[in-house]
Short mmCIF file of C-alpha atoms and ligand atoms in Angstrom, two decimals:
data_model
loop_
_atom_site.label_atom_id
_atom_site.label_comp_id
_atom_site.label_asym_id
_atom_site.label_seq_id
_atom_site.Cartn_x
_atom_site.Cartn_y
_atom_site.Cartn_z
CA MET A 20 -0.54 0.12 -0.02
CA PHE A 21 1.59 3.13 -0.93
CA LEU A 22 0.28 7.03 -1.12
CA THR A 23 2.49 9.73 -1.86
CA ILE A 24 2.50 13.78 -0.85
CA THR A 25 4.05 16.29 -3.00
CA ALA A 26 3.86 20.17 -2.24
CA THR A 27 5.34 22.19 -5.19
CA GLY A 28 7.36 25.83 -4.00
CA THR A 29 9.60 29.06 -4.03
CA PRO A 30 12.70 30.12 -3.21
CA GLU A 31 10.49 32.15 -0.48
CA ARG A 32 8.28 28.98 0.25
CA PRO A 33 10.31 26.17 -0.06
CA ALA A 34 8.47 23.03 -0.99
CA THR A 35 10.85 20.89 1.72
CA ASP A 36 8.36 22.71 4.35
CA LEU A 37 6.99 19.94 3.75
CA GLY A 38 9.39 17.68 6.15
CA TYR A 39 8.86 19.93 9.22
CA LEU A 40 5.07 19.60 9.35
CA LEU A 41 5.51 15.95 8.79
CA HIS A 42 7.97 16.29 11.96
CA LYS A 43 10.05 13.43 9.12
CA HIS A 44 13.38 14.68 8.17
CA PRO A 45 13.14 14.91 4.42
CA ASP A 46 17.03 13.54 5.05
CA ASN A 47 15.95 10.24 6.80
CA ALA A 48 14.33 7.33 5.39
CA GLN A 49 12.02 6.25 8.09
CA ALA A 50 10.48 2.88 9.11
CA PHE A 51 7.48 2.43 12.18
CA SER A 52 6.53 -0.67 13.14
CA THR A 53 2.61 -1.52 14.20
CA SER A 54 0.95 -4.87 15.14
CA TYR A 55 -0.41 -5.02 11.10
CA GLY A 56 2.62 -4.41 9.47
CA THR A 57 5.40 -2.22 8.71
CA ALA A 58 4.86 1.18 8.02
CA HIS A 59 7.72 3.38 5.87
CA VAL A 60 8.51 7.42 6.01
CA LEU A 61 10.57 8.11 2.81
CA TYR A 62 11.15 11.27 0.13
CA PRO A 63 11.83 9.89 -3.12
CA GLU A 64 12.56 13.61 -4.14
CA ALA A 65 13.23 16.51 -2.27
CA SER A 66 15.11 20.10 -3.72
CA VAL A 67 13.08 23.67 -2.59
CA GLU A 68 11.15 23.10 -6.48
CA ARG A 69 9.13 20.07 -5.16
CA CYS A 70 9.08 17.76 -2.08
CA THR A 71 7.27 14.16 -2.30
CA ALA A 72 6.95 12.23 0.49
CA ALA A 73 5.80 7.98 0.40
CA LEU A 74 4.04 6.38 2.47
CA LEU A 75 4.17 3.03 2.28
CA LEU A 76 2.60 0.35 4.34
CA GLU A 77 3.90 -3.02 4.16
CA VAL A 78 1.19 -5.49 5.65
CA ASP A 79 1.73 -8.04 8.38
CA ALA A 80 -0.94 -10.46 5.73
CA VAL A 81 -0.64 -13.80 8.66
CA ALA A 82 0.02 -11.21 11.70
CA LEU A 83 -3.35 -9.02 10.47
CA VAL A 84 -5.38 -12.50 10.39
CA ARG A 85 -4.20 -13.12 13.67
CA ARG A 86 -5.27 -10.22 15.70
CA GLY A 87 -8.24 -9.94 13.87
CA LYS A 88 -9.17 -12.91 15.07
CA GLY A 89 -8.78 -12.20 18.78
CA LYS A 90 -10.41 -8.91 17.86
CA GLY A 91 -13.51 -10.28 16.64
CA ARG A 92 -13.94 -9.45 12.71
CA GLY A 93 -17.37 -8.90 13.39
CA GLY A 94 -18.55 -12.95 10.87
CA ALA A 95 -16.55 -12.21 8.02
CA PRO A 96 -18.03 -14.95 5.84
CA ASP A 97 -14.40 -15.09 4.40
CA ALA A 98 -13.50 -18.68 3.62
CA ALA A 99 -9.77 -19.27 5.74
CA LEU A 100 -7.67 -19.24 2.74
CA ALA A 101 -9.03 -15.25 1.70
CA GLN A 102 -8.21 -14.39 5.05
CA TYR A 103 -4.78 -14.60 4.19
CA VAL A 104 -5.03 -14.56 0.63
CA ASN A 105 -6.27 -10.01 -0.23
CA ASP A 106 -5.64 -7.39 -1.03
CA ARG A 107 -4.57 -6.08 2.06
CA PRO A 108 -1.38 -5.89 1.33
CA TYR A 109 -1.63 -3.91 -2.05
CA ALA A 110 -4.74 -1.85 -1.80
CA ALA A 111 -4.83 1.73 0.40
CA SER A 112 -7.20 1.23 1.91
CA SER A 113 -8.13 1.04 5.75
CA LEU A 114 -4.86 0.46 7.43
CA LEU A 115 -3.04 2.87 5.34
CA ALA A 116 -5.70 5.92 6.75
CA VAL A 117 -5.03 4.29 10.44
CA ALA A 118 -0.81 3.84 9.09
CA LEU A 119 -0.98 7.42 7.95
CA SER A 120 -3.11 8.80 11.86
CA ALA A 121 0.47 7.07 13.91
CA VAL A 122 2.78 8.40 11.77
CA PHE A 123 1.76 11.73 10.88
CA SER A 124 -0.51 12.85 13.92
CA SER A 125 1.15 15.54 14.38
CA ALA A 126 0.51 17.39 11.01
CA MET A 127 -2.79 15.66 11.71
CA LYS A 128 -3.53 17.86 13.99
CA GLY A 129 -1.86 21.40 12.42
CA GLN A 130 0.94 20.89 15.54
CA CYS A 131 4.17 22.56 14.15
CA ASN A 132 6.28 22.94 17.29
CA ALA A 133 9.14 24.06 15.27
CA ARG A 134 7.61 25.94 12.57
CA PRO A 135 4.90 27.84 14.55
CA GLU A 136 3.75 29.36 11.02
CA LEU A 137 3.87 26.57 9.00
CA PRO A 138 0.65 24.16 9.64
CA ALA A 139 -1.88 27.08 8.72
CA ARG A 140 -0.46 27.96 5.69
CA PRO A 141 -2.29 25.94 2.62
CA LEU A 142 0.24 24.59 0.49
CA PRO A 143 -0.56 23.65 -2.97
CA LEU A 144 -0.25 20.04 -3.10
CA ARG A 145 -0.62 16.84 -4.61
CA VAL A 146 -1.38 13.86 -3.37
CA GLU A 147 -1.21 10.34 -5.54
CA VAL A 148 -3.12 7.24 -4.78
CA PRO A 149 -2.32 4.45 -7.49
CA ALA A 150 -4.50 2.02 -6.46
CA LEU A 151 -7.27 2.83 -4.62
CA PRO A 152 -9.83 0.28 -3.89
CA ALA A 153 -13.98 3.01 -5.02
CA ARG A 154 -16.57 1.29 -4.03
CA GLY A 155 -19.27 2.78 -5.68
CA GLY A 156 -16.59 4.07 -8.50
CA ALA A 157 -15.09 7.09 -10.45
CA ASP A 158 -18.20 9.38 -9.62
CA LEU A 159 -18.57 8.95 -6.19
CA VAL A 160 -14.73 9.44 -5.29
CA ARG A 161 -14.89 12.82 -7.54
CA GLY A 162 -18.15 13.41 -5.03
CA LEU A 163 -16.49 13.19 -1.52
CA PHE A 164 -13.63 15.10 -2.77
CA GLU A 165 -14.74 17.88 -4.99
CA PRO A 166 -17.40 19.83 -2.32
CA LEU A 167 -13.98 20.53 -0.12
CA GLY A 168 -11.75 22.17 -3.12
CA TRP A 169 -9.75 19.26 -4.71
CA THR A 170 -9.81 18.60 -8.42
CA VAL A 171 -9.74 15.20 -8.78
CA THR A 172 -8.45 12.98 -11.52
CA VAL A 173 -9.57 9.37 -11.15
CA GLU A 174 -8.48 6.52 -14.07
CA PRO A 175 -10.36 2.84 -13.25
CA VAL A 176 -7.78 0.03 -12.91
CA ALA A 177 -7.66 -2.73 -15.66
CA LEU A 178 -8.74 -6.22 -13.98
CA ASP A 179 -5.98 -7.20 -16.87
CA ALA A 180 -4.31 -4.96 -18.62
CA GLU A 181 -3.65 -7.61 -21.19
CA PHE A 182 -7.86 -8.53 -21.48
CA PRO A 183 -9.49 -4.97 -21.67
CA ALA A 184 -12.53 -6.61 -22.57
CA TRP A 185 -12.90 -8.16 -19.08
CA GLY A 186 -13.30 -4.15 -18.40
CA ASP A 187 -12.51 -1.90 -15.04
CA SER A 188 -10.99 -3.43 -11.71
CA ARG A 189 -12.82 -2.33 -8.90
CA TYR A 190 -9.53 -0.28 -7.80
CA VAL A 191 -8.78 3.57 -8.99
CA CYS A 192 -5.65 5.58 -9.72
CA LEU A 193 -6.97 9.03 -7.93
CA VAL A 194 -4.72 11.78 -8.29
CA LEU A 195 -5.95 14.98 -5.95
CA GLU A 196 -4.74 18.31 -6.83
CA SER A 197 -5.09 21.60 -4.40
CA ALA A 198 -3.39 25.37 -3.55
CA ARG A 199 -5.87 25.74 -1.03
CA LEU A 200 -5.99 22.96 2.17
CA THR A 201 -3.16 23.17 4.57
CA LEU A 202 -1.74 20.04 4.89
CA SER A 203 -4.21 18.79 8.51
CA GLU A 204 -7.10 18.86 6.34
CA ALA A 205 -6.04 16.93 3.41
CA LEU A 206 -4.86 14.05 5.95
CA ARG A 207 -7.70 14.23 8.03
CA HIS A 208 -9.61 14.26 4.28
CA LEU A 209 -7.92 11.45 3.49
CA TYR A 210 -8.39 9.22 6.78
CA VAL A 211 -11.81 9.20 6.12
CA LEU A 212 -12.51 8.55 2.70
CA LEU A 213 -9.65 5.82 2.14
CA PRO A 214 -11.54 3.88 4.15
CA VAL A 215 -14.59 5.30 2.92
CA LEU A 216 -13.91 4.21 -0.42
CA ASP A 217 -12.95 0.97 0.64
CA ASP A 218 -16.19 0.51 2.37
CA ALA A 219 -14.61 -2.96 3.89
CA LYS A 220 -15.66 -3.88 7.35
CA HIS A 221 -13.10 -2.81 9.71
CA TYR A 222 -12.69 -4.86 12.35
CA TRP A 223 -11.98 -2.45 14.61
CA VAL A 224 -14.99 -0.23 14.75
CA SER A 225 -16.08 0.85 18.24
CA SER A 226 -17.68 3.43 19.58
CA ASP A 227 -14.40 5.45 19.88
CA GLU A 228 -14.75 5.44 16.60
CA VAL A 229 -17.23 8.24 15.95
CA ASP A 230 -14.88 10.46 18.16
CA LYS A 231 -11.73 9.70 15.52
CA LEU A 232 -14.47 11.09 12.33
CA LEU A 233 -14.96 13.86 14.32
CA ARG A 234 -12.29 15.34 15.38
CA ALA A 235 -11.15 14.27 12.17
CA GLY A 236 -13.85 15.75 10.06
CA GLU A 237 -13.46 18.98 12.38
CA GLY A 238 -14.51 21.60 9.84
CA TRP A 239 -15.14 19.82 6.43
CA LEU A 240 -17.69 17.06 7.98
CA PRO A 241 -20.45 19.59 8.46
CA ASP A 242 -21.20 20.55 5.70
CA HIS A 243 -20.02 18.09 3.49
CA PRO A 244 -23.36 17.14 0.64
CA GLU A 245 -22.58 13.49 1.13
CA GLN A 246 -21.79 14.03 5.14
CA LYS A 247 -24.40 10.36 5.80
CA LEU A 248 -22.89 8.06 2.82
CA ILE A 249 -18.99 9.29 4.38
CA THR A 250 -21.01 8.41 8.30
CA SER A 251 -22.32 5.16 7.71
CA ARG A 252 -19.72 3.68 5.52
CA TYR A 253 -16.73 5.10 8.17
CA LEU A 254 -19.24 3.43 10.62
CA SER A 255 -19.35 0.03 9.16
CA ARG A 256 -22.85 0.67 8.49
CA ARG A 257 -23.62 0.43 12.24
CA TRP A 258 -26.61 2.88 12.54
CA SER A 259 -26.51 2.98 16.41
CA LEU A 260 -23.23 5.23 15.78
CA THR A 261 -23.94 6.49 12.49
CA ARG A 262 -26.87 8.12 13.99
CA GLU A 263 -24.89 9.33 16.88
CA ALA A 264 -21.83 10.97 14.65
CA LEU A 265 -24.92 12.18 12.77
CA GLU A 266 -26.43 13.95 16.16
CA ARG A 267 -23.87 15.62 16.60
CA LEU A 268 -22.22 17.18 13.56
CA GLU A 269 -25.65 18.68 13.67
CA LEU A 270 -24.32 20.00 17.55
CA VAL A 271 -21.00 20.79 16.45
CA ARG A 272 -22.33 22.50 12.99
CA LEU A 273 -24.95 24.10 15.15
CA ALA A 274 -22.24 25.51 18.10
CA GLU A 275 -19.57 26.12 14.94
CA ALA A 276 -16.57 24.46 14.91
CA ASP A 277 -14.10 23.74 18.66
CA ASP A 278 -10.28 23.61 19.32
CA SER A 279 -11.01 21.93 22.21
CA ALA A 280 -11.61 18.65 20.87
CA ILE A 281 -7.70 18.61 20.32
CA GLU A 282 -7.14 20.26 23.87
CA GLU A 283 -9.62 17.47 25.10
CA ILE A 284 -8.16 14.54 24.50
CA ASP A 285 -4.25 16.48 25.66
CA ASN A 286 -5.93 15.91 29.11
CA ALA A 287 -7.57 12.85 28.90
CA VAL A 288 -3.40 11.66 28.10
CA ALA A 289 -1.87 14.00 30.56
CA GLU A 290 -5.39 12.55 33.07
CA GLU A 291 -3.91 8.73 32.49
CA THR A 292 -0.01 9.41 33.79
CA GLU A 293 -1.07 11.29 36.32
CA ALA A 294 -3.85 8.78 37.63
CA ASP A 295 -1.05 5.39 36.93
CA ASP A 296 1.33 8.04 38.76
CA ALA A 297 -0.93 8.05 41.27
CA GLU A 298 -1.49 4.09 41.12
CA ASN A 299 3.10 3.46 41.83
CA SER A 300 2.68 5.52 44.17
CA GLN A 301 -0.05 3.93 46.64
CA GLU A 302 3.08 0.65 46.44
CA LYS A 303 4.74 3.18 48.13
CA SER A 304 7.09 2.74 45.20
CA VAL A 305 7.86 6.16 44.34
CA SER A 306 10.99 5.83 45.63
CA LEU A 307 11.12 2.43 45.42
CA ALA A 308 10.43 2.78 40.96
CA VAL A 309 13.79 4.83 41.76
CA GLN A 310 15.29 2.76 43.35
CA ARG A 311 14.98 0.03 40.90
CA ARG A 312 16.33 2.33 38.34
CA ASP A 313 18.89 3.15 39.68
CA ALA A 314 20.18 -0.44 40.98
CA ILE A 315 19.37 -1.52 36.98
CA LEU A 316 21.34 1.73 35.32
CA ALA A 317 23.97 0.47 38.05
CA ALA A 318 23.89 -2.88 36.26
CA LEU A 319 23.65 -1.49 33.11
CA HIS A 320 26.85 0.21 33.30
CA ALA A 321 28.64 -1.73 35.13
CA SER A 322 27.65 -4.84 31.79
CA GLY A 323 28.76 -2.52 29.42
CA ALA A 324 26.71 -2.42 27.57
CA ALA A 325 25.69 0.54 24.89
CA ARG A 326 22.90 -0.05 22.28
CA VAL A 327 20.15 -1.41 25.11
CA LEU A 328 16.48 -3.16 24.98
CA ASP A 329 14.17 -2.70 26.81
CA LEU A 330 11.52 -5.13 27.43
CA GLY A 331 8.04 -3.61 27.96
CA CYS A 332 8.78 -0.61 28.66
CA GLY A 333 5.46 0.59 30.07
CA GLN A 334 5.04 4.52 30.12
CA GLY A 335 8.89 5.22 29.26
CA GLN A 336 10.47 6.30 32.58
CA LEU A 337 13.43 4.36 32.57
CA VAL A 338 13.48 5.14 27.90
CA GLN A 339 14.08 8.85 29.59
CA ALA A 340 16.89 7.95 32.72
CA LEU A 341 18.85 6.10 29.43
CA LEU A 342 18.36 8.45 27.21
CA LYS A 343 20.43 10.75 29.34
CA ASP A 344 23.11 8.85 29.74
CA MET A 345 25.46 9.17 26.94
CA ARG A 346 27.17 6.17 27.60
CA PHE A 347 23.85 4.18 25.88
CA ASP A 348 23.91 4.96 22.27
CA GLU A 349 20.50 2.48 21.22
CA ILE A 350 17.38 2.56 22.86
CA VAL A 351 14.66 0.46 22.64
CA GLY A 352 11.88 0.32 24.00
CA VAL A 353 9.49 -2.34 23.42
CA ASP A 354 6.19 -2.97 24.51
CA VAL A 355 1.81 -4.82 23.96
CA SER A 356 0.41 -1.92 24.59
CA MET A 357 -0.02 1.24 22.35
CA ARG A 358 -1.23 3.22 24.84
CA ALA A 359 1.83 2.82 27.18
CA LEU A 360 3.47 4.04 24.34
CA THR A 361 1.41 7.00 23.26
CA VAL A 362 3.04 7.58 27.04
CA ALA A 363 5.78 6.65 25.93
CA SER A 364 5.88 9.13 23.56
CA ARG A 365 5.14 11.80 24.46
CA ARG A 366 6.33 12.14 28.09
CA LEU A 367 10.11 11.55 25.74
CA LYS A 368 8.78 14.20 23.60
CA LEU A 369 9.63 11.61 20.23
CA ASP A 370 8.23 14.64 18.25
CA SER A 371 10.08 17.31 18.56
CA MET A 372 13.23 15.76 19.60
CA GLY A 373 15.96 17.28 18.01
CA GLU A 374 17.99 14.59 15.25
CA ARG A 375 20.44 13.45 17.11
CA GLN A 376 18.45 12.37 20.08
CA ALA A 377 16.09 10.94 17.99
CA ALA A 378 18.66 8.76 16.52
CA ARG A 379 19.49 6.75 19.86
CA VAL A 380 16.11 5.69 20.72
CA LYS A 381 13.12 3.79 19.23
CA LEU A 382 9.64 2.57 21.29
CA ILE A 383 8.21 -0.86 19.10
CA GLN A 384 4.88 -1.97 19.80
CA GLY A 385 5.41 -5.98 20.26
CA SER A 386 4.57 -8.89 22.47
CA LEU A 387 7.55 -10.90 24.65
CA ALA A 388 5.80 -13.77 24.20
CA TYR A 389 6.04 -14.66 20.53
CA THR A 390 10.13 -13.87 18.82
CA ASP A 391 10.62 -10.77 16.90
CA LYS A 392 13.55 -10.55 14.80
CA ARG A 393 13.65 -7.10 15.35
CA LEU A 394 15.41 -7.61 19.29
CA LYS A 395 17.62 -9.68 18.26
CA GLY A 396 21.55 -8.61 18.44
CA TYR A 397 21.61 -6.18 21.24
CA ASP A 398 24.29 -6.45 24.46
CA ALA A 399 21.21 -5.90 27.28
CA ALA A 400 17.07 -6.77 28.08
CA VAL A 401 16.02 -5.09 30.65
CA LEU A 402 12.53 -6.40 32.27
CA SER A 403 11.60 -4.59 35.11
CA GLU A 404 8.92 -5.69 37.09
CA VAL A 405 6.97 -7.58 33.69
CA ILE A 406 7.76 -11.20 33.90
CA GLU A 407 5.03 -11.11 36.92
CA HIS A 408 2.68 -9.74 34.70
CA LEU A 409 2.54 -12.77 31.83
CA ASP A 410 -0.09 -15.92 32.61
CA LEU A 411 2.33 -18.19 34.08
CA PRO A 412 1.71 -20.61 31.23
CA ARG A 413 2.93 -17.64 28.70
CA LEU A 414 5.97 -17.99 30.80
CA PRO A 415 8.47 -20.15 28.43
CA ALA A 416 7.57 -18.36 25.42
CA LEU A 417 8.71 -15.17 27.11
CA GLU A 418 12.10 -16.98 28.11
CA TYR A 419 12.82 -18.89 24.53
CA ALA A 420 12.18 -14.97 22.76
CA VAL A 421 14.20 -13.51 25.16
CA PHE A 422 16.91 -15.65 25.76
CA GLY A 423 16.51 -18.38 22.85
CA SER A 424 15.64 -16.11 20.06
CA ALA A 425 17.56 -12.26 21.30
CA ARG A 426 19.64 -13.49 23.02
CA PRO A 427 21.18 -10.07 24.63
CA LYS A 428 24.71 -9.96 26.25
CA THR A 429 23.39 -9.20 28.75
CA VAL A 430 19.91 -9.55 30.35
CA LEU A 431 18.15 -7.78 33.97
CA VAL A 432 14.76 -8.90 35.39
CA THR A 433 13.21 -7.73 38.45
CA THR A 434 10.18 -9.00 40.42
CA PRO A 435 8.46 -7.97 43.19
CA ASN A 436 9.50 -10.50 46.34
CA VAL A 437 6.74 -11.81 47.63
CA GLU A 438 7.82 -12.40 51.29
CA TYR A 439 8.03 -8.63 51.84
CA ASN A 440 4.51 -8.14 50.93
CA VAL A 441 4.05 -8.47 55.40
CA ARG A 442 5.41 -5.23 55.02
CA TRP A 443 3.21 -2.90 53.56
CA GLU A 444 1.45 -1.76 55.54
CA THR A 445 -0.97 -0.55 53.17
CA LEU A 446 -1.65 -4.45 51.60
CA PRO A 447 -4.05 -6.52 53.04
CA ALA A 448 -2.89 -10.23 54.56
CA GLY A 449 -2.84 -12.35 50.74
CA HIS A 450 -3.02 -8.96 48.20
CA SER A 451 -0.61 -8.81 45.35
CA ARG A 452 0.94 -5.30 44.98
CA HIS A 453 -0.81 -5.00 41.57
CA GLY A 454 -4.32 -5.74 40.40
CA ASP A 455 -2.84 -7.55 36.64
CA HIS A 456 0.39 -9.22 38.45
CA ARG A 457 -0.67 -13.32 38.08
CA PHE A 458 2.35 -14.19 40.18
CA GLU A 459 4.69 -12.92 42.34
CA TRP A 460 6.93 -15.32 44.02
CA THR A 461 9.72 -15.48 47.43
CA ARG A 462 13.38 -15.39 46.58
CA GLU A 463 13.44 -19.51 46.52
CA GLU A 464 11.06 -19.56 43.77
CA PHE A 465 12.65 -16.45 41.47
CA ARG A 466 16.00 -18.13 41.96
CA ALA A 467 14.56 -21.83 40.54
CA TRP A 468 12.94 -20.00 38.05
CA ALA A 469 16.41 -18.11 37.38
CA GLU A 470 18.96 -20.64 37.27
CA ARG A 471 17.10 -23.45 35.54
CA VAL A 472 16.03 -20.53 32.55
CA ALA A 473 20.02 -19.75 33.19
CA GLY A 474 21.12 -23.01 32.80
CA ARG A 475 18.73 -23.97 28.93
CA HIS A 476 20.16 -21.21 27.80
CA GLY A 477 23.90 -20.58 28.62
CA TYR A 478 24.03 -17.57 30.97
CA GLY A 479 24.98 -17.12 33.86
CA VAL A 480 23.15 -15.50 36.83
CA GLU A 481 23.21 -13.72 39.98
CA PHE A 482 21.28 -12.25 42.02
CA THR A 483 20.90 -8.24 43.78
CA PRO A 484 18.23 -7.24 46.54
CA VAL A 485 16.40 -3.66 45.64
CA GLY A 486 15.63 -1.98 47.94
CA PRO A 487 16.42 -2.16 52.37
CA ASP A 488 16.91 -6.00 52.35
CA ASP A 489 15.29 -7.15 55.78
CA PRO A 490 17.01 -9.66 57.30
CA GLU A 491 13.71 -11.59 57.64
CA VAL A 492 12.24 -11.50 54.28
CA GLY A 493 14.32 -9.74 52.24
CA PRO A 494 13.61 -6.69 49.51
CA PRO A 495 11.24 -5.81 48.50
CA THR A 496 12.59 -6.12 44.70
CA GLN A 497 14.30 -9.42 43.33
CA MET A 498 16.80 -8.48 40.46
CA ALA A 499 18.94 -11.42 38.62
CA THR A 500 21.67 -9.94 35.96
CA PHE A 501 21.71 -13.26 33.65
CA SER A 502 25.20 -12.54 31.66
CA MET A 503 25.82 -15.28 28.42
CA ASN A 504 28.50 -17.40 28.67
CA THR A 505 31.18 -16.46 25.92
CA ALA A 506 33.81 -19.82 27.78
CA THR A 507 31.77 -22.91 26.65
CA PRO A 508 29.02 -22.44 23.68
CA THR A 509 26.23 -23.92 24.91
CA THR A 510 23.05 -23.81 22.74
CA LYS A 511 22.35 -24.39 18.70
CA GLU A 512 22.74 -20.49 17.97
CA GLU A 513 25.50 -19.91 19.57
CA LYS A 514 27.47 -23.11 18.33
CA ALA A 515 26.05 -22.00 14.82
CA ALA A 516 27.97 -18.44 14.98
N1 SAH B 11 8.59 -1.54 32.59
C1 SAH B 11 7.99 -0.36 33.34
C2 SAH B 11 6.82 -1.39 33.26
C3 SAH B 11 6.05 -2.51 34.47
S1 SAH B 11 4.49 -2.70 34.17
C4 SAH B 11 8.57 -0.69 34.81
O1 SAH B 11 9.03 -0.76 35.51
O2 SAH B 11 7.69 0.56 35.10
C5 SAH B 11 4.59 -4.41 32.58
C6 SAH B 11 4.62 -3.98 31.11
O3 SAH B 11 5.22 -4.86 30.48
C7 SAH B 11 3.63 -2.94 30.94
O4 SAH B 11 4.08 -1.27 30.55
C8 SAH B 11 2.39 -3.76 29.92
O5 SAH B 11 1.61 -3.68 29.29
C9 SAH B 11 3.85 -4.38 29.41
N2 SAH B 11 3.74 -6.28 29.52
C10 SAH B 11 2.90 -7.12 30.26
N3 SAH B 11 2.42 -8.61 28.66
C11 SAH B 11 3.65 -7.93 27.96
C12 SAH B 11 3.52 -8.22 26.78
N4 SAH B 11 3.22 -9.59 26.30
N5 SAH B 11 4.71 -8.30 25.23
C13 SAH B 11 4.92 -6.83 26.05
N6 SAH B 11 4.83 -6.74 26.95
C14 SAH B 11 4.32 -6.61 27.73
#
C-alpha cells in the first residue's frame, strides 16, 4: 500500500517545508512498526521546487489475521484462505488511513513546534494513490473530494491490462491536487475518505470511532454534501453509531467549529498519566521505582552495554533515564500496549526531539510472547517488573523469545519479592501489589526459575536485592543479572555463530 504527498514551492516558500510539517526529515528514511506491519516514510524527491513524501505500508497479512481473530472480526464469512490471500497488503485502504494517523499524528492535528506558523498556511499539494479500492466508482470519488476543494483525476485500473474486454477492476488510480488546503486538512480528508471508499468491514470499529471521525472531520464534515454516506460507511454501517455521529455533527454545526477537541485528547492522556503515577505511589514505590531504576542503570554500566532493549517499557520512565546517559547509544522500548507507548512517546517528546537524540531511541509495539527478529543483536535487555504480568503458562514463551531468540549478552530481570509483602502497611494479607500481577514469587522461587532459565540457554546468573534488605523477609524487589557464557557455547545458535 502506497501513497505520496508532493508539495511544490518557491525560494520564499520552499517545498521542503513539508518535512517540518510532517515531522519527518527529508534526508532520512524511517520505519515505524505497527501490529499489522511496517510503515515506511521516505522522500523520493526533496528540493526547493518539489518535495515528495511517500508512505509505504508493508502489511503482514498473517499478523493481520491473527490480530483480527482475537478481536472478533464481526462475522465476515471469509473462506479460511481468503483471510490470508486478499488485497490488504497491496491496496490503499483502512490500514493506510490508520498508518497515516499513527505516523503523521502531529501533522494531522496541525502542530509544528519548530515552525508554528506553517500548519495554518495552505500549500500547493498533490496526493497520489496508485491503487485505491473504490466501491462506488469514479463518480463517488469525485463526489467525495471535489466539494472539499480538490481537483480530482481518477483513472480506473483494468482488471487485466492484457485483456481489456474483462473490464475495470474495483480499483482506481487517484490524483488529488489543490493549492487551497492545509496539510492537516488534506491528511484528515484522506484519513476519513480512504476507508469510506474501501467500504470493507473494519474489525476495529468501536464507539470511540465516532470520536475519531468527528475529530478528523472537524471543519469539513459538518458541511459535506455526502455527510450521511461518509458517516455510515466510515462506521461500517453500524446504525446506532451512525446516528450518534450524525446527531453530534449537527450539534457541532450549531455550536460552530470548536478547537477544544484536540485539547480534550491531550488532557485525557495527561490525566491518565497522573492516575498511573498515583497508582505507583500507592505501592510506596515512588522511591522504590527510583531505586529500581538506579540498580538497573548500575548493572547496565557494569556490563558495558551501549545498545539496550527495555522490554515491557510501559510509559517510558527507564527509556527516558537511559536517554539522558550518553553511554547508551541505542535504546529500544518495546511494549504490547499502544496506550503505554503513546504516553511514553509524549513523555520523551519524540515528535519534537532533535535529530541526534531521535536517532538513539525507538519505541516499538510487540509482544514478548513471540520471537521477534527486531530484537536480535543487542548488548543488554531489561525486563523491569514485567514477568509477573504474564500468565505462568505463557512465561516459557517469553523465556524462549528473550534468552533463546533475541539473545542479548546481558539480561536484567526485576520482580517483586512476595515475602516482603507483609512489610507493606497498606497491603491486606495475601494480596499482591498490583491488580494485574499474575504471580509474585519468593526469593527461592525466583532463584529456582532464574537458574533453570540460565542453565537452559547458556547464561550465568547473579542476584541483587533492590530496596531495604530486610533480615527476615529480604528486599521488596529482587533483581537477577544474566550474563551470556562466552567460554562454552551451549546452544545451537551460539555454536552456529
Ligand atoms: N518496565 C516498566 C513497566 C512495568 S509494567 C517499569 O518497570 O515500570 C509491565 C509492562 O509490561 C506493561 O507496560 C505491559 O503493557 C507490558 N507487558 C505485559 N505483557 C507483555 C507482553 N506479553 N509483551 C510486551 N509487553 C508486555
